[in-house]
Short mmCIF file of C-alpha atoms and ligand atoms in Angstrom, two decimals:
data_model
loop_
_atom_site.label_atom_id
_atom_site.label_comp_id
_atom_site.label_asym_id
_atom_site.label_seq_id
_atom_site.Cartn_x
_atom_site.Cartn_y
_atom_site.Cartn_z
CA UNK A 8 -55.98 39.97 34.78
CA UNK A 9 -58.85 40.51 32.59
CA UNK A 10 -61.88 39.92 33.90
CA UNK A 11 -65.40 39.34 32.43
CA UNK A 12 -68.35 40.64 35.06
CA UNK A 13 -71.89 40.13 34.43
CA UNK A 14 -74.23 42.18 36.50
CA UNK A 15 -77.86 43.31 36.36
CA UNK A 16 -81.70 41.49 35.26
CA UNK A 17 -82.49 40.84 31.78
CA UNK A 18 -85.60 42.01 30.31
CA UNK A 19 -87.79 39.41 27.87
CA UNK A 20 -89.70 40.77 25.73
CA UNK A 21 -93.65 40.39 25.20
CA UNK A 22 -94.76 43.07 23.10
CA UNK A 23 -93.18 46.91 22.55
CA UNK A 24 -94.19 48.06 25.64
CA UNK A 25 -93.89 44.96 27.88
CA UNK A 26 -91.52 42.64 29.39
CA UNK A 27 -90.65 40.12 32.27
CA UNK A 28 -87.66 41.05 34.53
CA UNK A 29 -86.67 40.67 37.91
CA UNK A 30 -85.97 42.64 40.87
CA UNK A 31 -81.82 42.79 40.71
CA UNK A 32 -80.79 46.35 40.93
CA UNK A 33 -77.06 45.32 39.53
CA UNK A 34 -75.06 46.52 42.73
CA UNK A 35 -73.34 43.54 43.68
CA UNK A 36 -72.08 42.87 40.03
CA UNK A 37 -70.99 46.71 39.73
CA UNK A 38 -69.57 45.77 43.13
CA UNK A 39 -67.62 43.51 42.12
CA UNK A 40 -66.36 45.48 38.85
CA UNK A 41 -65.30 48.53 40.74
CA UNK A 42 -63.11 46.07 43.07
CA UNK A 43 -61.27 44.52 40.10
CA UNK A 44 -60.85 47.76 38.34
CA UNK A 45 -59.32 49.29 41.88
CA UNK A 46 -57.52 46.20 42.48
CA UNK A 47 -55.65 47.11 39.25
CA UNK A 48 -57.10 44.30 36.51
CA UNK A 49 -58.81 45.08 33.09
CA UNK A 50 -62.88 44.90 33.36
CA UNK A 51 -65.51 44.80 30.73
CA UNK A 52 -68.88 44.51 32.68
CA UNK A 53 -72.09 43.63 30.29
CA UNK A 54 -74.92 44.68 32.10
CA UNK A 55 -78.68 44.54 31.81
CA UNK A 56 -80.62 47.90 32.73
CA UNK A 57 -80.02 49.24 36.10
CA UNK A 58 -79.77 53.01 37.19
CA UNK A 59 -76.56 52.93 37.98
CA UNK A 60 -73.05 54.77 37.16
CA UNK A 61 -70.38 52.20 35.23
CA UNK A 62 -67.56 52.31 37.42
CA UNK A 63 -64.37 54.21 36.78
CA UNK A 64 -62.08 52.47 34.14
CA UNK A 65 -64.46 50.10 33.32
CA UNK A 66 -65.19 48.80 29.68
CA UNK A 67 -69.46 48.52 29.35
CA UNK A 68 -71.24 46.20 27.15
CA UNK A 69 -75.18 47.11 27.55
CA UNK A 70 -77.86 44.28 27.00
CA UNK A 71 -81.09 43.62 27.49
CA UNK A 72 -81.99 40.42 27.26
CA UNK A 73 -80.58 36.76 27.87
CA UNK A 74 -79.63 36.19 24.22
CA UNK A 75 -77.86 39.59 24.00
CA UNK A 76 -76.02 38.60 27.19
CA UNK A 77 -75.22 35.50 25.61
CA UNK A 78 -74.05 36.81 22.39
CA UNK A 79 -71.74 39.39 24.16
CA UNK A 80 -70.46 36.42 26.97
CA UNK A 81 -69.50 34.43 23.90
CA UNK A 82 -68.28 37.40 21.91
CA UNK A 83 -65.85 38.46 24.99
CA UNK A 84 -64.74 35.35 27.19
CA UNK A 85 -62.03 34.26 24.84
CA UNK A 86 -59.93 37.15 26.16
CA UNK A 87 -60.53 36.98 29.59
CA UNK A 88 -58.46 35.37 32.20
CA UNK A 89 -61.47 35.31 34.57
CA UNK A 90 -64.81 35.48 34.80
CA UNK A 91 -67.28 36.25 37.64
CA UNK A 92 -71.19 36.08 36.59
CA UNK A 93 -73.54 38.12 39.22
CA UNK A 94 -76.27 38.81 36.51
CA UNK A 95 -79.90 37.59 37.35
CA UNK A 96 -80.61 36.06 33.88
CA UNK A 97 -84.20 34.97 33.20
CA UNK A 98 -84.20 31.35 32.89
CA UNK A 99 -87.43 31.47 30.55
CA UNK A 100 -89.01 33.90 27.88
CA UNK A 101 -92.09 34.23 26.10
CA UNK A 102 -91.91 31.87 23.16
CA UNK A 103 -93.61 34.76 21.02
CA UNK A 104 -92.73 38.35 20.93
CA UNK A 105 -95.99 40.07 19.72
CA UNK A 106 -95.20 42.98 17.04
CA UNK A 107 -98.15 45.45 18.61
CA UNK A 108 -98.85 46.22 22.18
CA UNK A 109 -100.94 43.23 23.47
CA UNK A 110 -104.89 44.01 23.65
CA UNK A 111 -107.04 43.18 26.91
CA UNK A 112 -109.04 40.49 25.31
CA UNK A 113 -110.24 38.35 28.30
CA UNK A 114 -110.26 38.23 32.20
CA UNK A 115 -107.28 36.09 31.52
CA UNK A 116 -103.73 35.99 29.58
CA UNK A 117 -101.77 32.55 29.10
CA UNK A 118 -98.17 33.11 28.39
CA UNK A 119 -96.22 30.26 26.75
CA UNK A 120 -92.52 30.56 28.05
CA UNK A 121 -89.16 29.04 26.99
CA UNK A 122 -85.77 28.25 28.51
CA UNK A 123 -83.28 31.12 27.67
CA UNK A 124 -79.76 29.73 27.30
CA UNK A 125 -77.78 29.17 30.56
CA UNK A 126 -75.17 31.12 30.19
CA UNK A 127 -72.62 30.29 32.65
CA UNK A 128 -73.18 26.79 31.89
CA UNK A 129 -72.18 27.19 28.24
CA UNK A 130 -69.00 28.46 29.30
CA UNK A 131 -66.49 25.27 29.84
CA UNK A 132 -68.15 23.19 27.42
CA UNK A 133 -69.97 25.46 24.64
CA UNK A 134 -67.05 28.56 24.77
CA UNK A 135 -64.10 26.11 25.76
CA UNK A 136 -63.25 28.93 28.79
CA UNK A 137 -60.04 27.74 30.28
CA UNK A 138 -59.44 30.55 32.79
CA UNK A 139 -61.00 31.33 36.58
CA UNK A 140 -64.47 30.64 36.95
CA UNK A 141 -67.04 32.30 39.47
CA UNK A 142 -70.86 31.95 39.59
CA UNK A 143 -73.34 33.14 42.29
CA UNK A 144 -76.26 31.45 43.44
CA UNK A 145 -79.25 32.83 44.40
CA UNK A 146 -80.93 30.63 46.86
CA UNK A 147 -84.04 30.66 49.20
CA UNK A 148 -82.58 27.02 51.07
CA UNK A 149 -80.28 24.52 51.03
CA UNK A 150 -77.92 27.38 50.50
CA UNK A 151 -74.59 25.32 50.59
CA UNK A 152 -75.94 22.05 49.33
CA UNK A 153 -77.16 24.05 46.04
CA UNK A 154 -74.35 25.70 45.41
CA UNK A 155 -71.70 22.90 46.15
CA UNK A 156 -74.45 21.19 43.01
CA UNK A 157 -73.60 24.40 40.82
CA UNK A 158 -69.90 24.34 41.29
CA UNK A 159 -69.55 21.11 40.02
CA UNK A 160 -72.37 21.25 37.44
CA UNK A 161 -71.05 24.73 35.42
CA UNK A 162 -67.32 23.82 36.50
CA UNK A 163 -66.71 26.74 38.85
CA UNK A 164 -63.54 27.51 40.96
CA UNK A 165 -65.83 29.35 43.26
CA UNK A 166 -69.53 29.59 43.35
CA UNK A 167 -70.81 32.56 45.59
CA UNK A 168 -74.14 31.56 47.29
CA UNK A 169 -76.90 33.98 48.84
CA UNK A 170 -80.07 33.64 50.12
CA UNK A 171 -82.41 35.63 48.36
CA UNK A 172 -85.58 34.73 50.73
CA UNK A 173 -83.84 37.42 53.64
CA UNK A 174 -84.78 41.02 54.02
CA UNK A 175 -82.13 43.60 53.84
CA UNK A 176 -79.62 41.63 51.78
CA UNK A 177 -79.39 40.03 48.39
CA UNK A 178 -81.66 41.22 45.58
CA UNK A 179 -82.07 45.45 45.19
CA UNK A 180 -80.19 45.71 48.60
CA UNK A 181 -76.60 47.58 49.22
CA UNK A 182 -76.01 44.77 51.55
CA UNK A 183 -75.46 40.79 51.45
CA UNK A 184 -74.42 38.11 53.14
CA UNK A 185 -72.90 35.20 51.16
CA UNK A 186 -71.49 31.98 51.53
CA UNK A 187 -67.97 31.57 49.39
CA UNK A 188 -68.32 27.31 48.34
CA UNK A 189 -64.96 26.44 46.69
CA UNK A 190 -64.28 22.95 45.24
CA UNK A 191 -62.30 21.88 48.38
CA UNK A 192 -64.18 24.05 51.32
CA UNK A 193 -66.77 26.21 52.52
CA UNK A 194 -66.21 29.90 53.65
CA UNK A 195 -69.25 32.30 55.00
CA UNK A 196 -68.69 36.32 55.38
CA UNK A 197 -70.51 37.80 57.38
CA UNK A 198 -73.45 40.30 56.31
CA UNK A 199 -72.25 43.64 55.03
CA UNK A 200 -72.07 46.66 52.48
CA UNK A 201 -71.77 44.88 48.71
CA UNK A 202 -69.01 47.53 48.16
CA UNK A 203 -67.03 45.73 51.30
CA UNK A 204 -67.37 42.07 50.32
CA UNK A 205 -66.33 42.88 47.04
CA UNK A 206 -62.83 43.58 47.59
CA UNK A 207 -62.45 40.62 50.24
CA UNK A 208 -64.21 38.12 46.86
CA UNK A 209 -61.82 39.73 44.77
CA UNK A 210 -58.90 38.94 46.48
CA UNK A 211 -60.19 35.26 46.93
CA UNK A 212 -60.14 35.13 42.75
CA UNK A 213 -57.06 36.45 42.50
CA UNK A 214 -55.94 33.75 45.01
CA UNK A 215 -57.54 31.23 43.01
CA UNK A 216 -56.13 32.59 39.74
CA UNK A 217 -52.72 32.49 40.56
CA UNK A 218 -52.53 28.66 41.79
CA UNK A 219 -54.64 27.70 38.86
CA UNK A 220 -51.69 29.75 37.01
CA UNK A 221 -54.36 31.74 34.89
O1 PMT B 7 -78.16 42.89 41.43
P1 PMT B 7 -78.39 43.03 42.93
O2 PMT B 7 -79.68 43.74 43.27
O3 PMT B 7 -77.18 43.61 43.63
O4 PMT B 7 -78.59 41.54 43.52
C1 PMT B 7 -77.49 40.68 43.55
C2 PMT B 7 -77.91 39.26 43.13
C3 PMT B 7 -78.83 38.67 44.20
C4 PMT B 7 -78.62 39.27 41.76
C5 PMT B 7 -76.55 38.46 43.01
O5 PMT B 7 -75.91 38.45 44.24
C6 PMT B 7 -76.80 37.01 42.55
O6 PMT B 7 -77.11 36.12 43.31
N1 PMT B 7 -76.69 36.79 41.20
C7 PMT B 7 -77.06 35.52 40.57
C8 PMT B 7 -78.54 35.48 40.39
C9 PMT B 7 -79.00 34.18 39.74
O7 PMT B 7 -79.65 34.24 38.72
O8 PMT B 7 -78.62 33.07 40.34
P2 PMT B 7 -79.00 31.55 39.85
O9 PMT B 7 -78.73 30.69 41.04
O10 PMT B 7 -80.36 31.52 39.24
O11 PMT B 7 -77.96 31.29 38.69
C10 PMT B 7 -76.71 30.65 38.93
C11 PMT B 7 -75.62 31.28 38.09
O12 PMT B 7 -75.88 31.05 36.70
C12 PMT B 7 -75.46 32.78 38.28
O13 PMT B 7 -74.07 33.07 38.25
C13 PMT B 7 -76.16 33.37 37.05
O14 PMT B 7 -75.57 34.62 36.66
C14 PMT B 7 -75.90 32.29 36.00
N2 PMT B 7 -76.95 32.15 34.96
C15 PMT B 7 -78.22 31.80 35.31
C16 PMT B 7 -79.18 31.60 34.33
C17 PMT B 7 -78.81 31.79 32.97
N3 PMT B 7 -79.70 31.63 31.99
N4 PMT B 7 -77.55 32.13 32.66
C18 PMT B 7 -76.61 32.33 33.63
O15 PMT B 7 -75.45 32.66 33.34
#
């Protein structure tokens, strides 16, 4: 298969020297490309900034921020036979990008933010994406009910839920715990190394790929 990964934060811009971000470190999406790469399919993985090394045989798109990752999504997807999105996209930006390095002014700031695009959910719809589908959700409760609302809302095959409120897994962690929600049923793994799940999430989408006939 080919396979589309996103992995990573975005940053959005304030000024030169500034921007908003968040605290994923990219390992689960890096995770995941490694284990498709391994498992013998064709990856491109467009990342935001993280410190860490693109996996062997991997094809790398670097971005920075939620339009670039966009751009690139809607660039790539038409080729790809799957696609599994683990990036922490911003959901807003500032609505003005100041051209010099903001000035302390006040005891206070007031930023004016904006939606970014959803990304994911532009997929079926905006890119017309006809192949396997996976999105993660990053929850802090109603884990399963939130992500069965994803699946059917971005028109996943399989929507990969974790709760980000836990210590030790999730965001900036080398471990997680998630819950796999397919259309159909409901399947948790137990907490473990990212780089162990992986494998065992990839095989599920390769399941998934081949009765969908993708
Ligand atoms: O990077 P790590 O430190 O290893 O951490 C891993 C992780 C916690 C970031 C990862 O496991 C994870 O949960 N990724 C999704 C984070 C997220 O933004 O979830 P969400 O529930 O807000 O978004 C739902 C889905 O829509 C996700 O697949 C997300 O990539 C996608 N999305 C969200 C917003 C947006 N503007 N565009 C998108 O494509």
């Amino acid at each position: 298969m080919r396979v589309l990964v996103t992995a990573g934060p975005t940053r959005e811009a304030l000024d030169p020297v500034r921007y908003l971000t968040n605290r994923s470190s990219g390992k689960m999406g890096y995770a995941m490309a490694d284990a498709f790469a391994r498992a013998g399919h064709r990856v491109l993985l467009v990342s935001g900034p993280t410190v860490l090394a693109v996996p062997d045989g991997v094809d790398f798109v670097p971005i920075e921020s939620a339009a670039e990752m966009f751009d690139a999504v809607q660039r790539h997807i038409g080729r790809m036979d799957a696609a599994v999105f683990a990036a922490a996209v911003a959901d807003s930006r500032p609505v003005e990008v100041c051209d010099h390095k903001i000035k302390k002014t006040g005891e206070t700031l007031t930023l004016e933010l904006v939606r970014t695009a959803d990304i994911l959910g532009a997929v079926r719809g905006g890119f017309g994406f006809t192949g396997t589908l996976v999105g993660f959700a990053a929850e802090t409760r109603d884990l399963e009910a939130n992500a069965k609302e994803k699946l059917k809302r971005k028109g996943c095959d399989l929507v990969i839920a974790n709760d980000v409120s836990k210590p030790g897994i999730g965001f900036d962690s080398d471990r997680n715990e998630v819950l796999l929600v397919f259309p159909d049923h409901v399947e948790a793994l137990p907490e473990d190394e990212k780089h162990h799940l992986a494998p065992r999430i990839v095989r599920e989408i390769e399941r998934i790929a081949a009765e969908r006939g993708t």
